[in-house]
Short mmCIF file of C-alpha atoms in Angstrom, two decimals:
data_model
loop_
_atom_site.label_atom_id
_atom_site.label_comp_id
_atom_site.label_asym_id
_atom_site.label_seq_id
_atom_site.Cartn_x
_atom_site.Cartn_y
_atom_site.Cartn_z
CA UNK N 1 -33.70 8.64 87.99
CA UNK N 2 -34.76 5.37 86.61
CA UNK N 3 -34.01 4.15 82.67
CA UNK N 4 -38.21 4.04 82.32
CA UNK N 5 -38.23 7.96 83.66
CA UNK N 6 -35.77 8.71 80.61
CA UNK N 7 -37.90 6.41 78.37
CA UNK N 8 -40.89 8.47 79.46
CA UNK N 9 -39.86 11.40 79.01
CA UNK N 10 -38.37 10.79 75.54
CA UNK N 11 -41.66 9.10 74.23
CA UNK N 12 -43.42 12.44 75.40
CA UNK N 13 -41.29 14.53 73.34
CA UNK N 14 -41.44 12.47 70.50
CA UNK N 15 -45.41 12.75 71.05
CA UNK N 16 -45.37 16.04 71.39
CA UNK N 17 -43.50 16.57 68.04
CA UNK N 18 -45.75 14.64 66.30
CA UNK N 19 -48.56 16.70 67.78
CA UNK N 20 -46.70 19.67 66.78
CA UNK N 21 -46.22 18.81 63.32
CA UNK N 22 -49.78 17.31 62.67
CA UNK N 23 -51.34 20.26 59.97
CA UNK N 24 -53.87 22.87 61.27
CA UNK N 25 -57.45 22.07 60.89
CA UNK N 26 -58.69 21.78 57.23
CA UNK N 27 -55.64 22.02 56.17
CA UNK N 28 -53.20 19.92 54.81
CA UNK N 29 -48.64 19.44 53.84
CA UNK N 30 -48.28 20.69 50.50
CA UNK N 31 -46.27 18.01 48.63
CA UNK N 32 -43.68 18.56 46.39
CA UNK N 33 -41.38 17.13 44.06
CA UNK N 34 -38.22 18.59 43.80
CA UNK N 35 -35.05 18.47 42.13
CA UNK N 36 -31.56 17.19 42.63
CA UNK N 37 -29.52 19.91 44.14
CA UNK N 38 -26.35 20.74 42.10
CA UNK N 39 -23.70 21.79 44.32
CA UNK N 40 -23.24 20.72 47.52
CA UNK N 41 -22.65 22.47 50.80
CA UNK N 42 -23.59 26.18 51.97
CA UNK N 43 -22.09 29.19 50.33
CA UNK N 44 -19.89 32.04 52.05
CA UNK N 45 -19.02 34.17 49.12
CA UNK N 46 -22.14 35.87 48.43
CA UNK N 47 -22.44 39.11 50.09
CA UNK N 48 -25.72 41.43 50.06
CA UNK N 49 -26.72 43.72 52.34
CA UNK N 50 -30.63 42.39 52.33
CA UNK N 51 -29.78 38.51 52.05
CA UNK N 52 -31.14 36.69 54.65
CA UNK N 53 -29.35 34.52 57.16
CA UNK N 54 -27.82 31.26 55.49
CA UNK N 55 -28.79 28.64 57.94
CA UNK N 56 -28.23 25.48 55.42
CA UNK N 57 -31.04 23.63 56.56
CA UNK N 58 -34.29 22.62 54.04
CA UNK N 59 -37.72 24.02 54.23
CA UNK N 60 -39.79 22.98 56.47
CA UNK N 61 -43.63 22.04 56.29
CA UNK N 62 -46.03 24.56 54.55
CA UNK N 63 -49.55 23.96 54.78
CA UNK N 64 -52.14 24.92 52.37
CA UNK N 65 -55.79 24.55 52.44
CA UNK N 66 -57.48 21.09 51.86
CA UNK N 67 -57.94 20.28 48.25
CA UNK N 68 -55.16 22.49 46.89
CA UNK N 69 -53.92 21.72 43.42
CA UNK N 70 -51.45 22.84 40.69
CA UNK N 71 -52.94 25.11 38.62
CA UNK N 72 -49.70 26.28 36.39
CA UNK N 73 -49.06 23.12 34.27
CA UNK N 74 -48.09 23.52 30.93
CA UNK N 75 -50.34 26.49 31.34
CA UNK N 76 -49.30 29.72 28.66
CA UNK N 77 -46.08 31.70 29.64
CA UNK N 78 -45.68 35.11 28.19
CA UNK N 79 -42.58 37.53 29.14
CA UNK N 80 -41.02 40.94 29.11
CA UNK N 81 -39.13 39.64 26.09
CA UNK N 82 -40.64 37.99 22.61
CA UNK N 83 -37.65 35.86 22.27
CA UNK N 84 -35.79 34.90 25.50
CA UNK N 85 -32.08 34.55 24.76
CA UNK N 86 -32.31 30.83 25.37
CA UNK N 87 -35.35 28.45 25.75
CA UNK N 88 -38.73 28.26 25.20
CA UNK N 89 -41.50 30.47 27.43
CA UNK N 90 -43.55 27.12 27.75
CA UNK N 91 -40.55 25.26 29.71
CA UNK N 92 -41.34 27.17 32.64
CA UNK N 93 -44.62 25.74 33.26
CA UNK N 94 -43.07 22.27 31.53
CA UNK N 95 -42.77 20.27 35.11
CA UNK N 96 -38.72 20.23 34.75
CA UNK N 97 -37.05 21.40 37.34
CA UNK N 98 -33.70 20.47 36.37
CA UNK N 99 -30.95 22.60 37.15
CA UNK N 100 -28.85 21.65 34.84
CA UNK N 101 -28.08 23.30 31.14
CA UNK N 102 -30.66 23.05 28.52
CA UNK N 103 -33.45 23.35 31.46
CA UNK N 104 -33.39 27.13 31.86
CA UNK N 105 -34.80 30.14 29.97
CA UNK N 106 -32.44 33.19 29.52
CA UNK N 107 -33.61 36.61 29.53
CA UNK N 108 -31.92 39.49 28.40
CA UNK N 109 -29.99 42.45 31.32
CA UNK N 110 -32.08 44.81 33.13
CA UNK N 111 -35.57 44.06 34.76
CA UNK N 112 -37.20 41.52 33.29
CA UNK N 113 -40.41 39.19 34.03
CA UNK N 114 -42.57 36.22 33.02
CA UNK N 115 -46.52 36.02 33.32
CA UNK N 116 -48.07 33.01 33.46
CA UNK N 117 -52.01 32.69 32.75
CA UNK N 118 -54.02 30.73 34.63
CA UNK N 119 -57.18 31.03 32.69
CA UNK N 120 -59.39 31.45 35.77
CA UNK N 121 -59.07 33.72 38.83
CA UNK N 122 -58.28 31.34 42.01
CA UNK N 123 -57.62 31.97 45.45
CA UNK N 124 -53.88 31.23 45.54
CA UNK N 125 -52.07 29.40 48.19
CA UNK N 126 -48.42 28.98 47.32
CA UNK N 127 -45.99 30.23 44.09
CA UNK N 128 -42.66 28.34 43.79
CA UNK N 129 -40.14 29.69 41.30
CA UNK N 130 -36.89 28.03 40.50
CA UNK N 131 -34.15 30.29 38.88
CA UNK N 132 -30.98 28.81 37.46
CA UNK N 133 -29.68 26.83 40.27
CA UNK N 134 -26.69 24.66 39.14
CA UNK N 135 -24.15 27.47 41.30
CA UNK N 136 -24.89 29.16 44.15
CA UNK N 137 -26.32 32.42 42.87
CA UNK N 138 -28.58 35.56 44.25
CA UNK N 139 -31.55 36.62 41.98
CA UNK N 140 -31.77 40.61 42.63
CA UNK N 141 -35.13 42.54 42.71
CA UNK N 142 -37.33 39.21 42.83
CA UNK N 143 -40.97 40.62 43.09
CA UNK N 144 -43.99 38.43 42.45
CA UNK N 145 -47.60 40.02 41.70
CA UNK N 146 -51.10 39.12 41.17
CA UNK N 147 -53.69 40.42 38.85
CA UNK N 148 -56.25 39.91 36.99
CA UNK N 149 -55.17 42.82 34.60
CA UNK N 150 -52.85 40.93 32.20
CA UNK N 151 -50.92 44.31 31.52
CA UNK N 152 -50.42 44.72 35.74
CA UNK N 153 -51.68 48.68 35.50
CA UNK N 154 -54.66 47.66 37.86
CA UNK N 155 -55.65 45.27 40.68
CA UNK N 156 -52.81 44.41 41.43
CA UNK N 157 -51.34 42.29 44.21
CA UNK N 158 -47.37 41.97 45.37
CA UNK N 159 -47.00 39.11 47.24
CA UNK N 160 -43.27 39.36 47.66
CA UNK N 161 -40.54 41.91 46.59
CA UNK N 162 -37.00 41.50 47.89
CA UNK N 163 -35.79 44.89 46.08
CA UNK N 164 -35.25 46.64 48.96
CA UNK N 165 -33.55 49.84 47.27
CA UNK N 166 -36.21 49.55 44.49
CA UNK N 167 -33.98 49.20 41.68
CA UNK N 168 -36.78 47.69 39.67
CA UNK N 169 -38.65 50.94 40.26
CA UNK N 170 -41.79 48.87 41.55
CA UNK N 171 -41.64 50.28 45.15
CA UNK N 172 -39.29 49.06 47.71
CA UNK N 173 -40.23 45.87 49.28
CA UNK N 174 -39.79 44.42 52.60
CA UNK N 175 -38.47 40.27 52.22
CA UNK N 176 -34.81 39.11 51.86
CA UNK N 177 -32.96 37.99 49.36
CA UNK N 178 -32.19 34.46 49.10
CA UNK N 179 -29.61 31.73 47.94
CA UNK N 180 -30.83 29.61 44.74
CA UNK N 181 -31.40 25.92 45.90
CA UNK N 182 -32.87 23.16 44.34
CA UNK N 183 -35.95 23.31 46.79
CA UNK N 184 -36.38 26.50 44.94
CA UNK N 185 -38.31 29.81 46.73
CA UNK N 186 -41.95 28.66 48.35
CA UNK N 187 -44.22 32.43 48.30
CA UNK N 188 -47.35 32.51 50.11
CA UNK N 189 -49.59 34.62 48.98
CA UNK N 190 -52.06 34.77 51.10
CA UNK N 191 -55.03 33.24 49.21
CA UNK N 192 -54.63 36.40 46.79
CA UNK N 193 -56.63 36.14 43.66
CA UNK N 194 -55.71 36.42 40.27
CA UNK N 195 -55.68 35.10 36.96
CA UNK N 196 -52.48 36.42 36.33
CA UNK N 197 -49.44 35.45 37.99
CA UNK N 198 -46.08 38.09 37.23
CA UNK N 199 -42.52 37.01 38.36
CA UNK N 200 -39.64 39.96 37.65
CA UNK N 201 -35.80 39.69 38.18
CA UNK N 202 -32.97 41.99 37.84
CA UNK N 203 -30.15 39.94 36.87
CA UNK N 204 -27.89 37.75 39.43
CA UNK N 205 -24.51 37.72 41.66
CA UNK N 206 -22.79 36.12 38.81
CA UNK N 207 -24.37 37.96 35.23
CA UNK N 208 -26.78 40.91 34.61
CA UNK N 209 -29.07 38.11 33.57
CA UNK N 210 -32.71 36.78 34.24
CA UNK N 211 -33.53 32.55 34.23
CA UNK N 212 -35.89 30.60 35.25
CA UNK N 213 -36.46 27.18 35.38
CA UNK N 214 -39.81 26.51 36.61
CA UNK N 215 -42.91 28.22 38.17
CA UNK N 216 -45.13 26.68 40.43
CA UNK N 217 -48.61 28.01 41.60
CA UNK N 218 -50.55 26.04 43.40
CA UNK N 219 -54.44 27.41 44.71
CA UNK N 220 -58.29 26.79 44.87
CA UNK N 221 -60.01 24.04 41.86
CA UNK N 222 -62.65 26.73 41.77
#
């Protein structure tokens, strides 16, 4: 076979990749800006029997619907706890993503959340949270609900729950645990609508503590 065959062919893969990652129609890449990472390389020491296979790559693509904005910024946090142990409620809708100390609010052992208000009731398209991510650590019972109930006793939507034993006693859920990186954890939710946007946590592989760092939620204008 001729060098032009080889050529060929590798210009038709290379087209066909592109064609593959073009986004689906009226749809478009969600862009993001994300963090430095803070420790390098992939982790072996954590050990869970519902975390989900370490693979060490990044995310790839996610595509949300055409006009899709950022709906959380510097929008009003409330929590599970008046006074988190460290921080402010309002630096996790700040836009700092920082890993690093003096970036993170602290809340106290046992299940805890934050609630961030959105004001309006969108169709929702993708929820990135960001817990402390300096080490390599594993956030336990990590459940995410919407609602336009501000107390969560009605209408309300769980678009992801990795407590698979349910711990948190909000019903056993079905996704994996996960690493903390600094491309933090991208949630679909499925164009679920809500005003209210609820992230719990049951303390980590290192502490019986909650952080977070920043919450993303990104949906509909309208």
């Amino acid at each position: 076979m001729t060098k032009r065959f080889f050529a060929s062919l590798a210009f038709l893969f290379l087209t066909l990749a592109a064609l593959t990652a073009q986004a689906p129609a009226g749809k478009e890449e969600l862009k993001l800006k994300l963090p430095k990472p803070m420790f390098i390389g992939t982790p072996t020491n954590l050990k869970s029997a519902n975390l989900e296979a370490i693979t060490g790559k990044s995310r790839g693509p996610f595509y949300v619907p055409a006009g899709t904005i950022l709906l959380s910024a510097k929008k009003k946090v409330t929590s599970s706890e008046m006074q988190p142990v460290i921080g402010e409620l309002d630096m996790i809708t700040d836009g700092e993503k920082s890993g690093g100390d003096g970036y993170f609010v602290e809340l106290g052992p046992g299940p805890q959340w934050v609630q961030i208000d959105l004001g309006t009731s969108p169709a929702l398209s993708a929820i990135l949270v960001w817990h402390y991510h300096s080490q390599a650590r594993v956030y336990r019972d990590v459940v995410a609900q919407v609602s336009d109930d501000p107390a969560f006793k009605t209408g309300v939507t769980t678009v992801y729950n990795n407590d698979h034993d349910n711990s948190a006693k909000l019903g056993a859920g079905p996704d994996k645990e996960y690493i903390e990186v600094a491309e933090g954890r991208l949630i679909d939710p499925k164009g679920a609508k809500g005003r209210y946007v609820r992230l719990y946590s049951n303390g980590n592989t290192t502490n019986d503590l909650s952080h977070y760092v920043e919450v993303e939620v990104f949906g509909s204008p309208k």
